Short mmCIF file of C-alpha atoms in Angstrom, two decimals:
data_model
loop_
_atom_site.label_atom_id
_atom_site.label_comp_id
_atom_site.label_asym_id
_atom_site.label_seq_id
_atom_site.Cartn_x
_atom_site.Cartn_y
_atom_site.Cartn_z
CA MET A 1 -52.34 -94.05 46.01
CA HIS A 2 -50.38 -92.04 43.47
CA GLU A 3 -47.06 -90.57 44.58
CA LYS A 4 -46.54 -86.83 44.60
CA GLY A 5 -44.34 -85.89 41.68
CA GLU A 6 -45.39 -88.89 39.61
CA VAL A 7 -45.66 -88.09 35.87
CA LEU A 8 -49.30 -87.57 34.91
CA VAL A 9 -48.98 -86.27 31.34
CA GLU A 10 -46.04 -86.50 28.97
CA VAL A 11 -45.93 -84.78 25.57
CA LYS A 12 -43.16 -85.88 23.20
CA ASP A 13 -41.99 -84.25 19.96
CA MET A 14 -45.40 -82.67 19.31
CA CYS A 15 -46.00 -80.61 16.17
CA LYS A 16 -49.14 -78.80 15.11
CA ASN A 17 -49.60 -77.01 11.79
CA PHE A 18 -52.48 -74.85 10.62
CA GLY A 19 -51.86 -74.77 6.89
CA VAL A 20 -48.46 -73.13 6.47
CA THR A 21 -48.52 -71.78 10.04
CA VAL A 22 -46.45 -73.79 12.52
CA ALA A 23 -48.17 -73.53 15.92
CA LEU A 24 -46.07 -76.16 17.73
CA ASN A 25 -42.59 -77.20 16.70
CA HIS A 26 -41.32 -80.44 18.33
CA VAL A 27 -42.61 -79.65 21.81
CA ASP A 28 -41.83 -81.76 24.91
CA ILE A 29 -43.67 -81.17 28.20
CA THR A 30 -43.90 -83.26 31.37
CA ILE A 31 -46.68 -82.52 33.88
CA ARG A 32 -46.46 -84.11 37.33
CA ARG A 33 -48.96 -84.78 40.08
CA GLY A 34 -49.05 -82.18 42.84
CA GLU A 35 -47.74 -79.31 40.71
CA ILE A 36 -49.19 -76.14 39.27
CA ARG A 37 -47.38 -75.68 35.99
CA GLY A 38 -47.61 -72.27 34.37
CA LEU A 39 -47.43 -71.74 30.62
CA ILE A 40 -46.39 -68.30 29.41
CA GLY A 41 -45.51 -66.80 26.06
CA GLU A 42 -46.59 -64.17 23.58
CA ASN A 43 -49.92 -64.52 21.78
CA GLY A 44 -49.58 -67.27 19.20
CA SER A 45 -46.68 -68.93 21.01
CA GLY A 46 -48.54 -72.26 21.31
CA LYS A 47 -49.74 -72.29 24.94
CA SER A 48 -53.42 -72.84 24.23
CA THR A 49 -52.66 -75.15 21.32
CA VAL A 50 -50.67 -77.71 23.31
CA SER A 51 -53.20 -77.60 26.17
CA SER A 52 -56.18 -78.07 23.85
CA ILE A 53 -54.51 -81.09 22.22
CA ILE A 54 -53.98 -82.69 25.64
CA ALA A 55 -57.65 -81.97 26.43
CA GLY A 56 -58.92 -83.57 23.20
CA ILE A 57 -60.20 -80.35 21.62
CA GLN A 58 -58.02 -80.77 18.54
CA PRO A 59 -55.51 -83.35 17.26
CA ALA A 60 -51.76 -82.95 16.89
CA THR A 61 -50.14 -83.05 13.46
CA SER A 62 -47.44 -85.36 14.79
CA GLY A 63 -45.83 -86.50 18.01
CA GLU A 64 -47.17 -88.58 20.89
CA MET A 65 -48.70 -88.20 24.34
CA PHE A 66 -48.91 -90.38 27.43
CA TYR A 67 -51.48 -89.99 30.19
CA LYS A 68 -51.22 -91.99 33.42
CA GLY A 69 -48.46 -94.02 31.80
CA LYS A 70 -50.49 -95.07 28.75
CA PRO A 71 -50.58 -93.73 25.17
CA TRP A 72 -53.04 -90.86 24.96
CA LYS A 73 -54.84 -89.75 21.80
CA PRO A 74 -58.33 -88.49 22.72
CA SER A 75 -60.75 -88.17 19.83
CA THR A 76 -62.98 -85.61 21.59
CA SER A 77 -62.94 -83.33 24.62
CA LEU A 78 -65.77 -85.44 26.09
CA GLU A 79 -63.49 -88.48 26.05
CA ALA A 80 -60.83 -86.45 27.87
CA VAL A 81 -63.36 -85.28 30.47
CA LYS A 82 -64.44 -88.87 31.15
CA GLN A 83 -60.78 -89.82 31.62
CA GLY A 84 -60.17 -87.04 34.14
CA ILE A 85 -58.99 -84.02 32.12
CA GLY A 86 -60.94 -80.79 32.48
CA MET A 87 -60.17 -77.52 30.68
CA ILE A 88 -61.48 -73.99 31.13
CA VAL A 89 -61.16 -72.45 27.68
CA GLN A 90 -59.95 -68.90 27.05
CA GLU A 91 -63.14 -67.49 25.56
CA ALA A 92 -66.82 -68.30 26.13
CA GLY A 93 -67.21 -71.90 27.26
CA THR A 94 -70.94 -71.87 27.99
CA ILE A 95 -74.06 -71.87 25.80
CA GLU A 96 -76.20 -68.86 26.64
CA ASN A 97 -79.64 -70.17 25.64
CA ILE A 98 -79.69 -73.23 27.87
CA THR A 99 -79.89 -73.26 31.66
CA VAL A 100 -77.00 -73.01 34.07
CA ALA A 101 -77.58 -76.64 35.13
CA GLU A 102 -77.63 -77.83 31.52
CA ASN A 103 -74.31 -76.07 30.94
CA ILE A 104 -72.72 -77.60 34.02
CA PHE A 105 -73.66 -81.12 32.92
CA LEU A 106 -73.34 -80.57 29.17
CA GLY A 107 -72.71 -83.90 27.46
CA ASN A 108 -73.32 -85.74 30.72
CA TYR A 109 -77.10 -85.88 31.08
CA GLU A 110 -77.45 -89.66 31.52
CA ALA A 111 -77.61 -89.49 35.32
CA PHE A 112 -80.68 -87.25 35.11
CA LYS A 113 -82.69 -89.18 32.51
CA ASN A 114 -85.73 -91.21 33.36
CA GLY A 115 -86.48 -92.98 30.10
CA VAL A 116 -86.99 -90.27 27.50
CA PHE A 117 -87.69 -87.63 30.14
CA MET A 118 -85.18 -85.39 31.91
CA ASN A 119 -85.42 -84.93 35.67
CA LYS A 120 -84.80 -81.17 35.71
CA ALA A 121 -85.33 -80.84 39.47
CA LYS A 122 -82.62 -83.43 40.16
CA MET A 123 -80.27 -81.75 37.69
CA ASN A 124 -80.85 -78.32 39.23
CA ALA A 125 -80.21 -79.65 42.73
CA GLU A 126 -76.99 -81.32 41.65
CA ALA A 127 -75.90 -78.18 39.80
CA ALA A 128 -76.44 -76.16 42.98
CA LYS A 129 -74.12 -78.59 44.77
CA ALA A 130 -71.52 -78.16 42.01
CA LEU A 131 -71.65 -74.38 42.40
CA GLU A 132 -71.50 -74.60 46.20
CA LYS A 133 -68.47 -76.88 45.87
CA ILE A 134 -66.49 -74.01 44.34
CA GLY A 135 -67.94 -71.46 46.77
CA VAL A 136 -70.70 -69.90 44.63
CA THR A 137 -74.25 -69.56 45.98
CA THR A 138 -75.57 -66.55 44.02
CA ILE A 139 -76.24 -68.33 40.70
CA ASN A 140 -79.61 -69.99 40.08
CA PRO A 141 -79.12 -73.29 38.20
CA ALA A 142 -82.64 -73.13 36.72
CA LEU A 143 -82.15 -69.81 34.92
CA PRO A 144 -80.86 -69.49 31.35
CA THR A 145 -77.14 -68.72 31.29
CA ARG A 146 -77.68 -65.59 29.18
CA VAL A 147 -78.99 -63.66 32.22
CA TYR A 148 -75.54 -63.79 33.82
CA ASP A 149 -72.49 -61.67 33.04
CA MET A 150 -69.10 -62.85 31.77
CA GLN A 151 -67.71 -63.54 35.24
CA ASP A 152 -70.68 -65.63 36.35
CA ARG A 153 -70.62 -67.60 33.10
CA LYS A 154 -66.96 -68.36 33.69
CA LEU A 155 -67.76 -69.52 37.24
CA ILE A 156 -70.48 -71.77 35.78
CA GLU A 157 -67.88 -73.27 33.47
CA ILE A 158 -65.46 -73.77 36.37
CA ALA A 159 -68.18 -75.50 38.42
CA GLY A 160 -68.88 -77.91 35.56
CA THR A 161 -65.20 -78.68 35.05
CA MET A 162 -64.48 -79.23 38.76
CA TYR A 163 -67.61 -81.33 39.41
CA ASN A 164 -65.76 -84.58 38.67
CA ASN A 165 -62.48 -83.61 40.40
CA PRO A 166 -60.30 -83.90 37.28
CA ASP A 167 -56.80 -85.32 37.65
CA LEU A 168 -55.59 -82.60 35.27
CA PHE A 169 -57.17 -79.15 35.55
CA VAL A 170 -56.26 -76.83 32.64
CA VAL A 171 -56.95 -73.11 33.16
CA ASP A 172 -56.55 -71.13 29.93
CA GLU A 173 -56.53 -67.31 30.36
CA THR A 174 -59.46 -67.50 32.77
CA THR A 175 -58.54 -64.87 35.34
CA THR A 176 -58.97 -62.04 32.81
CA ALA A 177 -62.74 -62.65 32.92
CA LEU A 178 -62.89 -62.64 36.73
CA SER A 179 -62.96 -59.98 39.41
CA GLN A 180 -60.65 -60.32 42.41
CA SER A 181 -63.24 -62.40 44.28
CA GLY A 182 -63.60 -64.72 41.28
CA ARG A 183 -59.85 -65.02 40.97
CA THR A 184 -59.57 -65.94 44.64
CA ILE A 185 -62.08 -68.76 44.07
CA LEU A 186 -60.03 -70.04 41.13
CA TYR A 187 -56.68 -69.79 42.92
CA ASN A 188 -58.10 -71.76 45.87
CA LEU A 189 -59.37 -74.48 43.53
CA MET A 190 -55.99 -74.73 41.81
CA HIS A 191 -54.08 -75.08 45.06
CA ARG A 192 -56.64 -77.56 46.40
CA ALA A 193 -56.18 -79.72 43.29
CA ALA A 194 -52.38 -79.63 43.68
CA ASN A 195 -52.62 -80.43 47.41
CA GLU A 196 -54.85 -83.41 46.56
CA ASN A 197 -52.06 -84.75 44.32
CA ARG A 198 -53.76 -83.79 41.08
CA ALA A 199 -52.14 -81.43 38.57
CA VAL A 200 -52.89 -77.97 37.20
CA VAL A 201 -51.80 -76.29 33.96
CA PHE A 202 -52.22 -72.53 34.36
CA ILE A 203 -52.01 -70.33 31.24
CA SER A 204 -51.85 -66.59 31.85
CA HIS A 205 -50.28 -63.38 30.56
CA ASP A 206 -50.18 -62.02 34.11
CA LEU A 207 -46.59 -62.75 35.10
CA GLU A 208 -47.14 -61.74 38.72
CA GLU A 209 -49.92 -64.27 39.29
CA LEU A 210 -47.93 -67.00 37.56
CA MET A 211 -44.91 -66.33 39.74
CA GLU A 212 -47.09 -66.32 42.85
CA HIS A 213 -49.15 -69.44 42.22
CA CYS A 214 -47.03 -71.75 40.05
CA ASP A 215 -44.44 -74.33 41.11
CA THR A 216 -42.91 -74.57 37.63
CA LEU A 217 -43.08 -72.41 34.53
CA THR A 218 -42.77 -73.37 30.86
CA ILE A 219 -41.92 -70.55 28.46
CA LEU A 220 -42.92 -70.86 24.80
CA ARG A 221 -41.99 -68.69 21.85
CA ASP A 222 -43.17 -69.27 18.27
CA GLY A 223 -44.26 -72.82 19.04
CA VAL A 224 -40.98 -73.82 20.69
CA ILE A 225 -40.20 -74.52 24.36
CA ILE A 226 -37.62 -71.91 25.39
CA ASP A 227 -37.19 -72.96 29.01
CA ASN A 228 -38.67 -74.83 31.98
CA MET A 229 -38.10 -73.04 35.29
CA GLU A 230 -38.51 -74.01 38.92
CA LYS A 231 -40.04 -71.51 41.37
CA LYS A 232 -36.70 -70.81 43.03
CA ASP A 233 -35.35 -69.58 39.67
CA PHE A 234 -38.25 -67.25 38.77
CA ASP A 235 -37.03 -63.80 37.74
CA SER A 236 -39.46 -61.44 36.01
CA ASN A 237 -36.97 -59.74 33.69
CA ASP A 238 -35.40 -63.07 32.70
CA ILE A 239 -38.84 -64.54 31.95
CA LYS A 240 -39.86 -61.52 29.86
CA HIS A 241 -36.63 -61.70 27.88
CA LYS A 242 -37.11 -65.40 27.16
CA MET A 243 -40.73 -64.82 26.15
CA VAL A 244 -40.07 -62.22 23.50
CA GLY A 245 -36.42 -62.85 22.60
CA ARG A 246 -35.32 -59.35 23.52
CA GLU A 247 -34.63 -57.36 26.65
CA ILE A 248 -37.71 -55.89 28.36
CA LYS A 249 -37.24 -53.87 31.51
CA GLY A 250 -39.43 -51.64 33.62
CA ASN A 251 -43.06 -50.96 32.85
CA TYR A 252 -44.86 -50.19 29.62
CA TYR A 253 -46.74 -47.16 30.83
CA ARG A 254 -46.42 -43.46 30.35
CA VAL A 255 -43.67 -41.65 32.19
CA ASP A 256 -44.88 -38.14 31.32
CA LYS A 257 -47.41 -35.93 33.09
CA ASP A 258 -48.65 -34.18 29.95
CA GLU A 259 -51.80 -32.16 30.44
CA TYR A 260 -54.92 -32.25 28.28
CA SER A 261 -57.17 -29.56 26.84
CA SER A 262 -59.81 -27.84 28.96
CA GLU A 263 -62.28 -28.36 26.10
CA VAL A 264 -64.98 -30.92 26.95
CA VAL A 265 -65.84 -33.24 24.04
CA LEU A 266 -68.24 -35.68 25.72
CA LYS A 267 -70.54 -35.18 28.69
CA ALA A 268 -72.74 -37.57 30.62
CA ASP A 269 -75.38 -35.45 32.33
CA CYS A 270 -76.91 -37.29 35.31
CA ILE A 271 -77.44 -40.51 33.35
CA THR A 272 -79.34 -43.40 34.91
CA THR A 273 -79.64 -46.93 33.51
CA MET A 274 -81.96 -49.77 34.47
CA ASN A 275 -79.58 -51.70 36.71
CA ALA A 276 -76.18 -50.05 37.07
CA LEU A 277 -75.87 -46.25 37.00
CA LEU A 278 -77.68 -43.67 39.14
CA CYS A 279 -77.49 -39.98 38.11
CA PHE A 280 -73.95 -40.43 36.83
CA ASP A 281 -71.98 -37.35 35.69
CA LEU A 282 -68.87 -37.42 33.54
CA GLU A 283 -66.84 -35.02 31.41
CA LEU A 284 -64.20 -36.13 28.90
CA HIS A 285 -61.72 -33.58 27.58
CA GLN A 286 -59.91 -33.38 24.26
CA GLY A 287 -56.58 -35.20 24.42
CA GLU A 288 -57.44 -36.84 27.75
CA ILE A 289 -57.08 -40.45 28.84
CA LEU A 290 -59.82 -40.78 31.44
CA GLY A 291 -59.47 -43.94 33.54
CA ILE A 292 -62.53 -45.64 35.01
CA GLY A 293 -61.96 -48.18 37.78
CA GLY A 294 -63.85 -50.08 40.45
CA LEU A 295 -64.85 -53.55 41.52
CA SER A 296 -66.35 -55.88 38.93
CA GLU A 297 -70.03 -55.04 39.52
CA CYS A 298 -69.65 -51.31 40.25
CA GLY A 299 -71.25 -50.27 36.94
CA MET A 300 -68.13 -49.34 34.97
CA HIS A 301 -68.74 -51.78 32.12
CA GLU A 302 -72.35 -50.62 31.81
CA LEU A 303 -71.06 -47.03 31.73
CA GLY A 304 -68.99 -47.75 28.63
CA LYS A 305 -72.02 -49.20 26.85
CA ALA A 306 -74.27 -46.33 27.93
CA LEU A 307 -71.81 -43.72 26.64
CA TYR A 308 -71.77 -45.44 23.24
CA GLY A 309 -75.54 -45.86 23.09
CA LEU A 310 -75.49 -49.63 23.60
CA GLU A 311 -77.30 -49.53 26.95
CA GLU A 312 -80.55 -47.65 27.43
CA VAL A 313 -80.30 -44.42 29.39
CA VAL A 314 -83.64 -44.04 31.19
CA ASP A 315 -82.86 -40.59 32.55
CA GLY A 316 -80.30 -37.91 31.72
CA GLN A 317 -78.35 -37.84 28.46
CA VAL A 318 -74.97 -38.34 26.81
CA VAL A 319 -73.96 -35.32 24.73
CA LEU A 320 -71.19 -34.62 22.22
CA THR A 321 -70.53 -31.06 23.34
CA LYS A 322 -68.96 -29.71 20.12
CA THR A 323 -72.15 -30.27 18.15
CA GLY A 324 -74.75 -30.71 20.88
CA THR A 325 -75.57 -34.17 19.49
CA VAL A 326 -77.30 -36.48 21.97
CA VAL A 327 -75.96 -40.05 21.76
CA LYS A 328 -79.10 -42.19 21.88
CA ASN A 329 -77.78 -45.25 20.05
CA ALA A 330 -74.62 -46.79 18.62
CA GLN A 331 -75.44 -45.57 15.10
CA THR A 332 -75.31 -41.97 16.30
CA ALA A 333 -72.06 -42.63 18.16
CA PHE A 334 -70.41 -44.22 15.10
CA LYS A 335 -71.53 -41.45 12.73
CA ASN A 336 -69.99 -38.91 15.10
CA LYS A 337 -66.54 -40.58 15.11
CA MET A 338 -66.84 -42.52 18.35
CA GLY A 339 -65.41 -46.01 18.75
CA TYR A 340 -66.05 -48.72 21.33
CA VAL A 341 -63.91 -51.73 22.27
CA SER A 342 -65.92 -54.20 24.34
CA LYS A 343 -64.55 -56.31 27.17
CA ASN A 344 -66.17 -59.30 25.48
CA ARG A 345 -64.48 -59.08 22.11
CA ASP A 346 -65.65 -62.41 20.66
CA THR A 347 -69.36 -61.67 20.93
CA GLU A 348 -69.50 -57.88 20.87
CA SER A 349 -66.50 -56.55 18.93
CA LEU A 350 -65.78 -59.14 16.25
CA GLU A 351 -67.50 -61.29 13.63
CA LEU A 352 -65.49 -64.44 14.27
CA ASN A 353 -66.45 -66.27 11.08
CA ALA A 354 -65.55 -63.29 8.91
CA SER A 355 -62.04 -62.53 7.71
CA ILE A 356 -59.55 -60.18 9.33
CA ALA A 357 -59.98 -57.82 6.39
CA ALA A 358 -63.79 -57.83 6.61
CA ASN A 359 -63.70 -57.02 10.33
CA ILE A 360 -61.37 -54.07 9.84
CA GLN A 361 -63.22 -52.88 6.75
CA SER A 362 -66.54 -52.85 8.63
CA THR A 363 -65.84 -49.32 9.88
CA GLY A 364 -64.80 -47.97 6.49
CA LEU A 365 -67.80 -48.44 4.20
CA ASP A 366 -68.19 -44.72 3.56
CA LYS A 367 -64.45 -44.16 3.09
CA ASN A 368 -64.04 -47.03 0.64
CA ARG A 369 -66.84 -46.30 -1.81
CA LEU A 370 -66.13 -46.13 -5.53
CA PHE A 371 -69.39 -44.35 -6.31
CA GLY A 372 -72.96 -44.69 -5.10
CA PRO A 373 -73.43 -47.98 -3.25
CA PHE A 374 -70.40 -49.59 -4.88
CA LEU A 375 -67.21 -50.28 -2.91
CA SER A 376 -63.68 -50.10 -4.23
CA PHE A 377 -61.90 -53.42 -3.69
CA ARG A 378 -58.55 -51.64 -3.96
CA LYS A 379 -59.47 -49.05 -1.30
CA GLU A 380 -60.84 -51.73 1.02
CA ARG A 381 -57.73 -53.84 0.67
CA ARG A 382 -55.47 -50.87 1.38
CA TYR A 383 -57.65 -49.84 4.34
CA ALA A 384 -57.28 -53.27 6.00
CA LYS A 385 -53.67 -53.97 4.99
CA LEU A 386 -52.44 -50.76 6.60
CA GLN A 387 -53.72 -51.96 9.99
CA VAL A 388 -52.53 -55.56 9.57
CA ASP A 389 -49.03 -54.28 8.78
CA SER A 390 -48.82 -51.43 11.31
CA LEU A 391 -50.23 -53.54 14.16
CA ALA A 392 -48.19 -56.61 13.14
CA ILE A 393 -51.26 -58.86 13.21
CA LYS A 394 -49.91 -62.41 13.04
CA CYS A 395 -51.86 -64.24 10.34
CA VAL A 396 -51.50 -66.31 7.17
CA ASN A 397 -53.14 -63.49 5.20
CA MET A 398 -55.95 -60.94 5.59
CA LEU A 399 -58.56 -63.44 4.38
CA GLN A 400 -57.93 -65.73 7.36
CA PRO A 401 -61.01 -66.00 9.63
CA VAL A 402 -60.64 -64.03 12.86
CA LYS A 403 -61.65 -67.09 14.89
CA ALA A 404 -58.32 -68.72 13.91
CA LEU A 405 -56.28 -65.96 15.60
CA SER A 406 -54.85 -65.91 19.11
CA GLY A 407 -56.48 -63.64 21.71
CA GLY A 408 -53.91 -60.89 21.33
CA ASN A 409 -54.18 -60.83 17.56
CA LYS A 410 -57.98 -60.71 17.80
CA GLN A 411 -57.61 -57.67 20.03
CA LYS A 412 -55.32 -56.07 17.48
CA VAL A 413 -58.05 -56.51 14.86
CA VAL A 414 -60.52 -54.74 17.17
CA PHE A 415 -58.08 -51.85 17.66
CA GLY A 416 -57.39 -51.81 13.94
CA LYS A 417 -61.06 -51.17 13.12
CA TRP A 418 -61.15 -47.96 15.10
CA ILE A 419 -57.65 -46.75 14.25
CA ALA A 420 -58.51 -47.17 10.57
CA ASP A 421 -61.72 -45.20 11.12
CA ASP A 422 -59.70 -42.44 12.82
CA ALA A 423 -62.23 -42.17 15.66
CA ASP A 424 -61.98 -39.00 17.74
CA ILE A 425 -63.41 -40.53 20.91
CA LEU A 426 -62.56 -44.10 21.94
CA ILE A 427 -64.21 -46.03 24.76
CA LEU A 428 -61.93 -48.93 25.69
CA ASP A 429 -63.35 -51.55 28.07
CA CYS A 430 -60.53 -53.77 29.38
CA PRO A 431 -58.50 -53.13 26.20
CA THR A 432 -55.60 -55.45 27.09
CA ARG A 433 -57.62 -58.38 28.44
CA GLY A 434 -55.96 -61.66 27.54
CA VAL A 435 -52.98 -60.24 25.66
CA ASP A 436 -49.30 -60.82 26.24
CA ILE A 437 -46.60 -58.47 27.48
CA GLY A 438 -45.42 -57.46 24.02
CA VAL A 439 -48.93 -56.73 22.72
CA LYS A 440 -49.77 -54.79 25.87
CA ALA A 441 -46.73 -52.59 25.37
CA ALA A 442 -47.76 -51.95 21.75
CA MET A 443 -51.33 -51.11 22.76
CA TYR A 444 -50.23 -48.70 25.48
CA GLN A 445 -48.02 -46.96 22.93
CA LEU A 446 -50.95 -46.74 20.50
CA ILE A 447 -53.21 -45.28 23.17
CA TYR A 448 -50.59 -42.69 24.10
CA GLN A 449 -50.00 -41.81 20.45
CA MET A 450 -53.74 -41.26 20.01
CA LYS A 451 -53.72 -38.94 23.02
CA GLN A 452 -50.87 -36.97 21.49
CA LYS A 453 -52.91 -36.59 18.30
CA GLY A 454 -55.70 -35.00 20.33
CA LYS A 455 -57.95 -38.07 20.53
CA SER A 456 -60.03 -38.50 23.68
CA ILE A 457 -60.01 -41.89 25.39
CA ILE A 458 -62.03 -43.47 28.16
CA MET A 459 -60.17 -46.49 29.53
CA ILE A 460 -62.25 -48.83 31.68
CA SER A 461 -60.12 -51.42 33.43
CA GLU A 462 -60.05 -53.89 36.31
CA GLU A 463 -56.24 -53.71 36.34
CA MET A 464 -54.95 -51.10 38.81
CA PRO A 465 -51.43 -50.82 37.30
CA GLU A 466 -52.96 -50.13 33.88
CA LEU A 467 -55.18 -47.35 35.21
CA ILE A 468 -52.39 -45.74 37.21
CA GLY A 469 -49.92 -46.12 34.37
CA MET A 470 -52.04 -44.63 31.59
CA SER A 471 -54.70 -42.25 32.98
CA ASP A 472 -54.54 -38.44 33.07
CA ARG A 473 -57.49 -38.50 35.42
CA LEU A 474 -59.07 -41.44 37.19
CA LEU A 475 -62.66 -41.89 38.36
CA VAL A 476 -63.43 -44.65 40.85
CA ILE A 477 -66.99 -46.00 40.67
CA ARG A 478 -68.87 -47.70 43.47
CA ASP A 479 -72.53 -48.74 43.34
CA GLY A 480 -73.13 -46.89 40.08
CA LYS A 481 -71.75 -43.54 41.27
CA VAL A 482 -68.41 -41.73 41.25
CA ASN A 483 -66.79 -42.34 44.63
CA GLY A 484 -63.45 -40.65 43.99
CA GLU A 485 -61.59 -38.53 41.45
CA PHE A 486 -57.79 -38.52 41.15
CA TYR A 487 -55.25 -36.74 38.92
CA ARG A 488 -52.01 -37.94 37.37
CA LYS A 489 -50.34 -34.57 38.04
CA ASP A 490 -50.88 -35.13 41.79
CA GLY A 491 -49.59 -38.71 41.75
CA TYR A 492 -51.81 -41.72 42.36
CA ASP A 493 -52.01 -43.36 45.78
CA GLN A 494 -52.98 -46.98 45.23
CA HIS A 495 -54.24 -47.41 48.81
CA LYS A 496 -56.62 -44.46 48.46
CA LEU A 497 -57.89 -45.83 45.15
CA ILE A 498 -58.62 -49.21 46.70
CA GLU A 499 -60.34 -47.59 49.69
CA CYS A 500 -62.68 -45.77 47.29
CA MET A 501 -63.45 -49.01 45.45
CA ILE A 502 -64.43 -51.01 48.52
#
């Protein structure tokens, strides 16, 4: 029997370089049995990098690791899994075109093989047990994973990781993809692992959840360990200061109660979609930040897609009121200076294999023409560089592939596309998902600056403080319909908002 507090993983003098970029700079971390250790830092600080090296996803440039008292240098993540290390990655960790069961047991099909044949029924039954083990009974193991939304896919990934009761459970920015019910499932699993004398590494930008659920906290900045803190020493302002190297106090939200124009720029007239919205009405005014909130499956994410023409409207219509244009598809929306930031940035907002410049330039083809079909390289470069510089996108250069960036810098690229295009109407679905405190502050400032310029913004969010802090007006959705409307000028009552949601 292992003793509580016994060292499980030890990282010594670890460095990791990506070309000229230093991601980890002589890092030392000790992870003990029975603890939930939080990792926090700005985007690009090295949190995911050190965790992924421990989990065998990538090698270190130098340094050494010990696991269960022995030298540890896994060649693959599968080797790490077999040795008791499981990691939930920040972005999509499932394959959409294979079944739920096949995802849960990915790379571990031997137990279900009968010669050259696969016993699918046995695999499906075992997958159902894996899902039940984490408290999920609504997912069918036999169905292809693509039929499920982001939250369910993340729960599928969690079920697969927890199936073998890993000694080290690494959770990398997972709660941003989950509703409150999904987060409760994950928190329970983390505490169960710690109580069973295993260990958890919990990476998050949500300082409140880290302070609530972690026993210890490691703060990184620019690839360096700034501090290791025990729970008794947690102080939010101190942690923020150590994260960013400067004093950060209070919130990042608006403090004004500025009004917006009475002019309506976008109207949803009794729109109905196949699965989410039922005769939904909405009006967006010029210079307004309209917040949309609700529980995860209320229909708010589908609303954003429907307003931009990405989800079929089977009845009713979305109209740009200044011109009378009906938004039937995304091409119409784009041509009429609308922009859309998806909750799922990696698959719906970015081309990961393309460069930073190419992603930003994708909205500026008409602006950057030389003549006819020919594009001006100089115009394109200036178009992208302005956003890279103004948004402080951390990269080697603009030709770096987007997939090499941290989550927060990816989100900056998404914002940069639409700021460069000078969109008049922006639909933002969970715009600060998976970004750090500093990036959040910058994004809130950008959103407010756009409002001041007369831009109209729909902000869809699962984060109550964000909605309260930024919205001029707030609609609460339940079961595909508006269940409450609230105004900044009157003051927001969080209890009333929650009552409308549930």
